[in-house]
Short mmCIF file of C-alpha atoms in Angstrom, two decimals:
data_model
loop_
_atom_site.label_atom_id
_atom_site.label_comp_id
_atom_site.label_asym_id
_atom_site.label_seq_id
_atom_site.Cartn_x
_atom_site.Cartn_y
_atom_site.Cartn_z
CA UNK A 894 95.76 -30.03 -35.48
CA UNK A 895 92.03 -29.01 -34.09
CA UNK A 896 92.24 -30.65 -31.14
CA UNK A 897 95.25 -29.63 -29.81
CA UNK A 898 94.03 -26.35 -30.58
CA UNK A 899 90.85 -26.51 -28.53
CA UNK A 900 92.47 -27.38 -25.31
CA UNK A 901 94.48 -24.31 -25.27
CA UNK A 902 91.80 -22.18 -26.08
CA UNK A 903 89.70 -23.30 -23.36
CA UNK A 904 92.86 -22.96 -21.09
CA UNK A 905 93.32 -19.56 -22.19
CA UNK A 906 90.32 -18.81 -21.68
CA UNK A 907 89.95 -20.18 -18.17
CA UNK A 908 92.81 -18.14 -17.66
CA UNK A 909 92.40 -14.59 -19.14
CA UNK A 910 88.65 -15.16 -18.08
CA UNK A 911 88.90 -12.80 -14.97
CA UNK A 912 90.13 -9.97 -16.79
CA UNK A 913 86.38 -9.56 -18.62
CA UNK A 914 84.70 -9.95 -15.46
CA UNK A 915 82.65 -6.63 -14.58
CA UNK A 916 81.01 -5.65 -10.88
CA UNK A 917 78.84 -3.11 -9.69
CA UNK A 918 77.66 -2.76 -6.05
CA UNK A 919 75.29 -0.24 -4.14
CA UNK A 920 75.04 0.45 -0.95
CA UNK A 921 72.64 2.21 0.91
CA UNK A 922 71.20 2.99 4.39
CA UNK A 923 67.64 2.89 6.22
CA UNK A 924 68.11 5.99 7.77
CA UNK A 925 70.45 9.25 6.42
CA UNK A 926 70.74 10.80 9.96
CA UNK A 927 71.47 8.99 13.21
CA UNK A 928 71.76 10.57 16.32
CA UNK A 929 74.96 9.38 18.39
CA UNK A 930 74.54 5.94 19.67
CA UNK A 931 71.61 5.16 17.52
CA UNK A 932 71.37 2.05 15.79
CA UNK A 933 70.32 1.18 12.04
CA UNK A 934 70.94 -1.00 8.86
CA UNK A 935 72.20 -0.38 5.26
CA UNK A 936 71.89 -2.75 2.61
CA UNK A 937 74.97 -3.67 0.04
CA UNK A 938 73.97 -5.24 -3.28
CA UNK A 939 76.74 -6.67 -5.00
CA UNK A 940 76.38 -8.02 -8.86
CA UNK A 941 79.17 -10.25 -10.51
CA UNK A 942 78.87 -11.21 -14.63
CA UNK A 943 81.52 -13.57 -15.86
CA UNK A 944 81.32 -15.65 -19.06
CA UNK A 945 83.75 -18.41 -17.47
CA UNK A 946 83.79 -20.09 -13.79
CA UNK A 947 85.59 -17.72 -11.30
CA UNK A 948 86.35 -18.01 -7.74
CA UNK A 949 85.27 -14.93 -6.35
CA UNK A 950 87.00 -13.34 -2.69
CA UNK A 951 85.07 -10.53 -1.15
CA UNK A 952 86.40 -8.12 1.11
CA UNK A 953 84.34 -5.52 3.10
CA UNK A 954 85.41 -2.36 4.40
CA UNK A 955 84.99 -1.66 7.96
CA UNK A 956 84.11 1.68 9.49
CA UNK A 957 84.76 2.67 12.64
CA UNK A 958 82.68 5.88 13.31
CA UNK A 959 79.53 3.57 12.02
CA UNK A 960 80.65 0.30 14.50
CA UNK A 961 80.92 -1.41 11.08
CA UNK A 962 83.78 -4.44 11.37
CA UNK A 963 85.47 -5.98 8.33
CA UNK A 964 84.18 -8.86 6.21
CA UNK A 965 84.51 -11.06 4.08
CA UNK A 966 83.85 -14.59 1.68
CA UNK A 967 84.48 -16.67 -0.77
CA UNK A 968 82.43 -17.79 -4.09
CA UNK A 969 82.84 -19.80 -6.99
CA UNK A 970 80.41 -18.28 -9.59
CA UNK A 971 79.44 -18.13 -13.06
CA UNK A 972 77.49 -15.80 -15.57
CA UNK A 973 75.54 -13.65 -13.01
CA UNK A 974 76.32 -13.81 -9.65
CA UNK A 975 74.61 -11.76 -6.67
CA UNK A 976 75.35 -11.06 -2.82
CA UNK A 977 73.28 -9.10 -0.96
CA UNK A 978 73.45 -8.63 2.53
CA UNK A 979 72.72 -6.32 5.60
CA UNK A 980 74.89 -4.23 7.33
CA UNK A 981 74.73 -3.27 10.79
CA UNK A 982 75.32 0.26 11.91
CA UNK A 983 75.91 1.74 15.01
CA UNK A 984 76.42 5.76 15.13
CA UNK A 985 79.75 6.27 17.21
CA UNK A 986 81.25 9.25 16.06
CA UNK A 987 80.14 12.54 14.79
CA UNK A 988 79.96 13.59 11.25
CA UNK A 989 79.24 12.84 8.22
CA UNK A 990 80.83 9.27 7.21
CA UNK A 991 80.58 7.27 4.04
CA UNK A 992 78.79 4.01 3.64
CA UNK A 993 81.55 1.02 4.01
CA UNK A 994 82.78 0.06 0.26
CA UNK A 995 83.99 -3.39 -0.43
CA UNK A 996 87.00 -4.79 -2.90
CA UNK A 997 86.42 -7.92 -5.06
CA UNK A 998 89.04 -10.05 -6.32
CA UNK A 999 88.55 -13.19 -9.15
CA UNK A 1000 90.82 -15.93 -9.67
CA UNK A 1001 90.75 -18.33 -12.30
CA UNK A 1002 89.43 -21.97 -11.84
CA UNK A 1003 93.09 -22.92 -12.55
CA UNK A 1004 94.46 -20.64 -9.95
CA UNK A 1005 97.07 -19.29 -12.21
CA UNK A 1006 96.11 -15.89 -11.92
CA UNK A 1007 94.15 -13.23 -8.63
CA UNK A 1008 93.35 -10.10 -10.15
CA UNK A 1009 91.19 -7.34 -8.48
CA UNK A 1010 87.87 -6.11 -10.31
CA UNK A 1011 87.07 -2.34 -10.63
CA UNK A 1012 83.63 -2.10 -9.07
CA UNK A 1013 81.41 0.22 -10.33
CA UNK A 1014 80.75 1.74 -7.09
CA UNK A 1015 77.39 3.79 -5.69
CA UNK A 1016 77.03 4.19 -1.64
CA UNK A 1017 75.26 7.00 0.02
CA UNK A 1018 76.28 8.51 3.62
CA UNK A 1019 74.91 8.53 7.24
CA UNK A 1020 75.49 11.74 9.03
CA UNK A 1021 75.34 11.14 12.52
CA UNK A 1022 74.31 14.49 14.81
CA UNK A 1023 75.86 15.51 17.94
CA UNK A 1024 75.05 13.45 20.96
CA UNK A 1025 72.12 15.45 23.08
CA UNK A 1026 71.69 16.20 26.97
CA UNK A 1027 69.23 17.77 29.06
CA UNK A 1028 70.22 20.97 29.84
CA UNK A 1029 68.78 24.18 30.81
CA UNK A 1030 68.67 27.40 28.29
CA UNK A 1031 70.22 30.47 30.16
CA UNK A 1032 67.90 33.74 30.83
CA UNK A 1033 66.69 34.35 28.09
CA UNK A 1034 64.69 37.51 27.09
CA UNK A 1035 60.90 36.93 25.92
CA UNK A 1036 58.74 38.47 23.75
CA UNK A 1037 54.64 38.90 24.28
CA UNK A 1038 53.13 37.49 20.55
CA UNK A 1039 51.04 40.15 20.96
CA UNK A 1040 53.81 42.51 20.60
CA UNK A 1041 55.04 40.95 17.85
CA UNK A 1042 55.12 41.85 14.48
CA UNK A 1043 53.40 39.84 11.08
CA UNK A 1044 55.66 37.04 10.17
CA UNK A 1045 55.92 34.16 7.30
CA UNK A 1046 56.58 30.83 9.36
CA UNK A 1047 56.27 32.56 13.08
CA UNK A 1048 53.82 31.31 16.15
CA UNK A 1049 50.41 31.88 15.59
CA UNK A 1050 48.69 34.34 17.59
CA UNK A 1051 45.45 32.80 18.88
CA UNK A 1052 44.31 36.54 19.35
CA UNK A 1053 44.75 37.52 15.69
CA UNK A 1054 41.92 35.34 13.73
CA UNK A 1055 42.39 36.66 10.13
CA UNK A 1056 39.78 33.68 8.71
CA UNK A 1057 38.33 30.19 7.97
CA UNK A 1058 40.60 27.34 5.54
CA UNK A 1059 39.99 23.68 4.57
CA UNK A 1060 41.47 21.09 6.63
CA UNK A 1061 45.34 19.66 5.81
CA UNK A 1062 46.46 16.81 7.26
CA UNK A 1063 48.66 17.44 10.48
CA UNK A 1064 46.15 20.58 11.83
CA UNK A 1065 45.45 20.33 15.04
CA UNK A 1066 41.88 19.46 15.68
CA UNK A 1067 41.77 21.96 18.35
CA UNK A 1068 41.20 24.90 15.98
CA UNK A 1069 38.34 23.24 14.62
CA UNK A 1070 35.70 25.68 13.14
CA UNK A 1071 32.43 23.72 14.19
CA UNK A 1072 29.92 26.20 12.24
CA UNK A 1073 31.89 26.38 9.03
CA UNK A 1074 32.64 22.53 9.21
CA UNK A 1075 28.38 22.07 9.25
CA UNK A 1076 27.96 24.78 6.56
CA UNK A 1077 30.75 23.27 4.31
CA UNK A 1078 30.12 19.45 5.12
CA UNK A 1079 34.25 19.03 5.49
CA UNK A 1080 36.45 20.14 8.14
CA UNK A 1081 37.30 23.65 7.81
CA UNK A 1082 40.25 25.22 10.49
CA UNK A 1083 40.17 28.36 12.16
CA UNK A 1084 43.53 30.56 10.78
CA UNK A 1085 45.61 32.57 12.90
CA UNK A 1086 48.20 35.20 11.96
CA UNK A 1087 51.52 34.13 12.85
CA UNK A 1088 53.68 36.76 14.40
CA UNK A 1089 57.32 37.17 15.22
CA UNK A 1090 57.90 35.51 18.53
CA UNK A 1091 60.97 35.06 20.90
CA UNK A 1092 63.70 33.36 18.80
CA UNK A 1093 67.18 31.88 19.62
CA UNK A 1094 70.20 32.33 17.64
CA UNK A 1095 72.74 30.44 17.86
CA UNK A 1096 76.36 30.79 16.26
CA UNK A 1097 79.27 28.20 17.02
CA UNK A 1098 82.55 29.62 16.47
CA UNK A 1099 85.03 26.54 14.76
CA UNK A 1100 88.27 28.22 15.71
CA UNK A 1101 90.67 25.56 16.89
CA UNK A 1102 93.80 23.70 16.76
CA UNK A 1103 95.36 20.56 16.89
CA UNK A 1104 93.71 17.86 19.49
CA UNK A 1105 92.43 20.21 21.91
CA UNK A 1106 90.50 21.79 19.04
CA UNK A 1107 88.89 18.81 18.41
CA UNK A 1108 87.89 17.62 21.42
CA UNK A 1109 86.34 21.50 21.98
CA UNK A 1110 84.32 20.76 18.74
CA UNK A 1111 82.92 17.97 20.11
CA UNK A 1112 82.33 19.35 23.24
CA UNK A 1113 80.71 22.35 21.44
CA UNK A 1114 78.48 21.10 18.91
CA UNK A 1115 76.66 18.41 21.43
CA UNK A 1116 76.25 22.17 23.96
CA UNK A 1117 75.36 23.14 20.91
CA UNK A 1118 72.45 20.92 19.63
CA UNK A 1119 71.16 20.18 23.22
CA UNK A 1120 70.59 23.67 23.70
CA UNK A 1121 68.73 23.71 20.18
CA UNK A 1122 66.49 20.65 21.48
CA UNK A 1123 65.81 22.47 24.58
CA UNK A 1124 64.65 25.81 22.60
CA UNK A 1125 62.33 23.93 20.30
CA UNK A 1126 60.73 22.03 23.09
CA UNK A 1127 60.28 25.07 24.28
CA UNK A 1128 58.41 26.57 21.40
CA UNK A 1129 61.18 28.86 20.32
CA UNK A 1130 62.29 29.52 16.83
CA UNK A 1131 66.37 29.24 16.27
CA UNK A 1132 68.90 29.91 13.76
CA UNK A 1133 72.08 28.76 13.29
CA UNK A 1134 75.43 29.94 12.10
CA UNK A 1135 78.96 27.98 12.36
CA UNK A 1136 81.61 28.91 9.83
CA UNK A 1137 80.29 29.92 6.29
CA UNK A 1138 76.95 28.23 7.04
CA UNK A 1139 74.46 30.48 8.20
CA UNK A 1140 70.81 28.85 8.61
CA UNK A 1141 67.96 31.47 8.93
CA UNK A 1142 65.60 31.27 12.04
CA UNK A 1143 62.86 28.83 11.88
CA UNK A 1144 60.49 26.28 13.39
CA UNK A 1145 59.21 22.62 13.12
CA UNK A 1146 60.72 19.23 13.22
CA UNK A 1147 62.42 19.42 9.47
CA UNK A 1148 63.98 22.70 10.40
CA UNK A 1149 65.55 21.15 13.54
CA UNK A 1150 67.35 18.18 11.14
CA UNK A 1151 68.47 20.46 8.94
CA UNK A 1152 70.41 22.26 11.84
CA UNK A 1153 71.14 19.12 13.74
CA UNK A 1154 72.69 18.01 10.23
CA UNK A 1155 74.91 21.23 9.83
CA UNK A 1156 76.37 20.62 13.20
CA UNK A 1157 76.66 17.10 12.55
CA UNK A 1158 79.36 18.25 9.46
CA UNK A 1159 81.09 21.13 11.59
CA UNK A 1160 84.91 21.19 11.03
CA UNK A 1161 87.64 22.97 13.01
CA UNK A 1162 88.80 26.20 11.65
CA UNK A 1163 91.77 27.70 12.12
CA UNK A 1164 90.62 31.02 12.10
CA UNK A 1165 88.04 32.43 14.12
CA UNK A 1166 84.17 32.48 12.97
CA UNK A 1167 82.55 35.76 12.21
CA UNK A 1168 79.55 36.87 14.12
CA UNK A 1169 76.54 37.34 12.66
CA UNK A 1170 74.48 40.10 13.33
CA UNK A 1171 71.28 38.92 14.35
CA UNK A 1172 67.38 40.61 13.98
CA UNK A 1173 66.65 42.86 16.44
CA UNK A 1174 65.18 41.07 19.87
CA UNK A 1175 67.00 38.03 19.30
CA UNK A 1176 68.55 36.05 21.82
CA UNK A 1177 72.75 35.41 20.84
CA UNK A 1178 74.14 32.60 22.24
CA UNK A 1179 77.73 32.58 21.22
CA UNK A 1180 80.07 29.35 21.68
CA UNK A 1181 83.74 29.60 21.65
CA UNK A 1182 86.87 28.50 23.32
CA UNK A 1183 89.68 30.68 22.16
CA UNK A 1184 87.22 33.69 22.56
CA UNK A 1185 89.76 35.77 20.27
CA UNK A 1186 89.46 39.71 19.51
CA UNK A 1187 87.22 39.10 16.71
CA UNK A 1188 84.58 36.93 18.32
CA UNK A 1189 84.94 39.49 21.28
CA UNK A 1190 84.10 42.26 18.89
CA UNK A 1191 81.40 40.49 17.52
CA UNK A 1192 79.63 39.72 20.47
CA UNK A 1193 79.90 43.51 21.02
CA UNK A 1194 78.53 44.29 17.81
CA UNK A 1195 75.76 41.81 17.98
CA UNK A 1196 74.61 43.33 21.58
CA UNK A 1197 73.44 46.68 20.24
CA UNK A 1198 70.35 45.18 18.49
CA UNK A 1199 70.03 41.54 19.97
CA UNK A 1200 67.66 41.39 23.38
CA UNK A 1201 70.48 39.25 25.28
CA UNK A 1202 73.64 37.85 24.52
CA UNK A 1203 75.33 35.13 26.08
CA UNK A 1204 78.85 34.17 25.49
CA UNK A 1205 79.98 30.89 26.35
CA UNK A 1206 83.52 30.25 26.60
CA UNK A 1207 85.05 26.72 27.10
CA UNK A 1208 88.79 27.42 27.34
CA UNK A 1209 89.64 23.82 27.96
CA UNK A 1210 88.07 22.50 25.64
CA UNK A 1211 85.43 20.51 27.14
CA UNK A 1212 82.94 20.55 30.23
CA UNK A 1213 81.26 17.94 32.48
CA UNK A 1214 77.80 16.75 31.31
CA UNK A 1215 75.31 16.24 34.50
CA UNK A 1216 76.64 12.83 36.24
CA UNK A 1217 79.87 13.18 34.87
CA UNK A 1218 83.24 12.93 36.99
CA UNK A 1219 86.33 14.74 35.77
CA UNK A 1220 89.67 15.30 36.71
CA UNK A 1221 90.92 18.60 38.55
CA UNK A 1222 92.09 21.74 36.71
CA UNK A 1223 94.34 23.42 38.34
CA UNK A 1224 95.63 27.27 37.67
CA UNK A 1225 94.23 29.08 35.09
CA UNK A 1226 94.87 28.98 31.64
CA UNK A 1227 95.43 31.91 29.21
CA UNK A 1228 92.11 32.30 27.63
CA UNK A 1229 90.74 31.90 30.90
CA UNK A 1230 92.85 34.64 32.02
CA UNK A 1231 92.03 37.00 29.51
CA UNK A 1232 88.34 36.17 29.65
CA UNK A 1233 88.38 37.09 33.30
CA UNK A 1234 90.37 40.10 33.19
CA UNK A 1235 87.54 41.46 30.13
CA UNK A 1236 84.44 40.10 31.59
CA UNK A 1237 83.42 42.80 33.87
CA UNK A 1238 83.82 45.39 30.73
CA UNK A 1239 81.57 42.57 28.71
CA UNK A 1240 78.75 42.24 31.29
CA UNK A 1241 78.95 46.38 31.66
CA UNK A 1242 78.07 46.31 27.86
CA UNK A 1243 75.53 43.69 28.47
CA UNK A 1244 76.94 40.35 27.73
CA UNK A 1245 76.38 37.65 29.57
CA UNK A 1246 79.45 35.66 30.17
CA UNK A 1247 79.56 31.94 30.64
CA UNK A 1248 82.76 30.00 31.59
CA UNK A 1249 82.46 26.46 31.36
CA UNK A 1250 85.89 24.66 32.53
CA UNK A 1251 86.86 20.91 32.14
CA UNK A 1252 85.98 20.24 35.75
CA UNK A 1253 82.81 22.36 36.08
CA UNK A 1254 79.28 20.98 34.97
CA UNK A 1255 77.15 22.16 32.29
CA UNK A 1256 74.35 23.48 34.70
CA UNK A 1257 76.75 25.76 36.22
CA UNK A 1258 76.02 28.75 34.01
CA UNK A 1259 78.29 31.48 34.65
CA UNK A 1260 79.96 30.00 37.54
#
């Protein structure tokens, strides 16, 4: 009786093999943050263990804001098996996406049976910023460092020598202290107090809806995050606030990703976007498109302590970058209507207003 026993246990367990299979898989990127356009790689590790011969189909997920295609193969394997492989990315779309998964299915050697295996599943995310332009910062209102005021963080005042440190890696060699550095026999840095300086502040309102919402979002955050390049290059500090998000004013290239990151995850809202009030001598730079009563009255608001304001309106939705060739708008719209018909009672109470239409360019500031 054994041996016709042992046959159909071995059949058996050809068959009922794939249902003890167990996967796990990890994938993860070279880089967290890509700017738009910007190319890098992400590495999947895939791990199989069977106790029977299995033919193994692999299917990969594609991903079109990361240029990611689908994939896949084919495998017979048994006891451990392992695929790893590189995956090409190529930023495309703003936001924050998740790493391509992939779906694994095991058949037995018989082919009597295809099930799919639950795959214990860990993959990280890219967050790809806002694609950035050159473009100019409007008027903005400076502020002498000597006329500033003590500050944790702010520009240092090369007039305000408070004392003598050790060296840290990064100092500029330019505040060398020659005399202490002999005295000490190690590099010792002059210190500077660092004082509140001329700082940007800039606050994204998310109201919008349906397509045209979306492509003003888009439009927005890259205005946006090219105008926040364009004040750190200039030695500015900046803040940020979009939505519930408010990021204090600060400087230095970690303090720029963070804010290029929060921009990178901005979502339309469907109602308008407070306005913060910002430190007094600030410079408010205010995006929106529907410009409604509330961002109006914020702007307003903001104006009595802030050194300029300067309200950018895009009531199409979108602009022309330099080099750029649009169609024609004709007419005006609504919100441009209404902007225009308040804008000489906004500039009276010193806002600076800024409408950028879909067939105007970006350098033409209040035109």
């Amino acid at each position: 009786m054994w041996p016709w026993l042992l046959p159909l246990f071995l059949a058996a367990l050809l068959v009922l093999g794939p249902r003890w299979a167990r996967a796990r898989c990890a994938v993860v990127a070279s880089k967290p943050f890509l700017f738009s356009g910007q190319r890098a790689e992400a590495q999947l590790q895939l791990v199989l263990q069977s106790w029977v011969p299995l033919y193994v189909r692999v299917e990969g997920e594609g991903s079109a804001p990361l240029g990611v295609l689908a994939w896949g193969g084919r495998a017979l394997v048994w006891g451990e098996w392992r695929l790893e492989q590189a995956i090409a990315l190529l930023a495309r779309r703003r936001g924050e996406h998740a790493l391509p998964a992939v779906r694994l299915f095991v058949r037995d050697v018989l082919g009597a049976l295809e099930r799919e295996v639950e795959v214990r599943l860990e993959r990280g995310a890219v967050v790809v910023y806002p694609a950035i332009h050159p473009v100019l910062l409007p008027n903005l209102r400076r502020t002498l460092l000597a006329d500033g005021h003590p500050a944790v963080g702010g520009m240092e005042d090369a007039t305000r020598f408070v004392g003598v440190r050790a060296y840290v890696p990064g100092d500029s060699l330019r505040h060398l202290h020659w005399k202490a550095t002999a005295r000490q026999a190690q590099p010792m840095m002059r210190e500077f107090e660092r004082v509140k300086g001329s700082t940007v502040w800039l606050h994204l309102d998310l109201q919008g809806v349906g397509r045209t919402g979306a492509v003003y979002l888009e439009h927005a955050t890259s205005l946006a995050a090219s105008l926040l390049r364009a004040a750190c290059e200039d030695g500015l500090a900046v803040g940020l606030s979009l939505g519930d998000r408010t990021l204090p004013v600060g400087f230095g290239p970690v303090h720029e990703q963070r804010l290029l990151a929060e921009l990178g995850r901005a979502q339309p809202q469907p109602d308008p976007t407070p306005v913060p009030t910002p430190d007094p001598g600030t410079n408010l730079i205010l995006l929106t498109m529907l410009a409604s009563g509330k961002v109006l009255e914020g702007a307003l608001h903001a104006r009595a302590r802030s050194a300029q304001v300067h309200l950018v309106a895009l009531p199409e939705g979108y602009f022309l970058w330099p080099g750029e060739r649009g169609r024609r708008v004709f007419g005006l719209s609504d919100g441009v209507q209404r902007l225009l018909q308040k804008r000489a009672y906004l500039v009276a109470e010193g806002v600076q207003v800024h409408i950028l239409r879909g067939n105007q360019s970006v350098l033409e500031w209040g035109s």
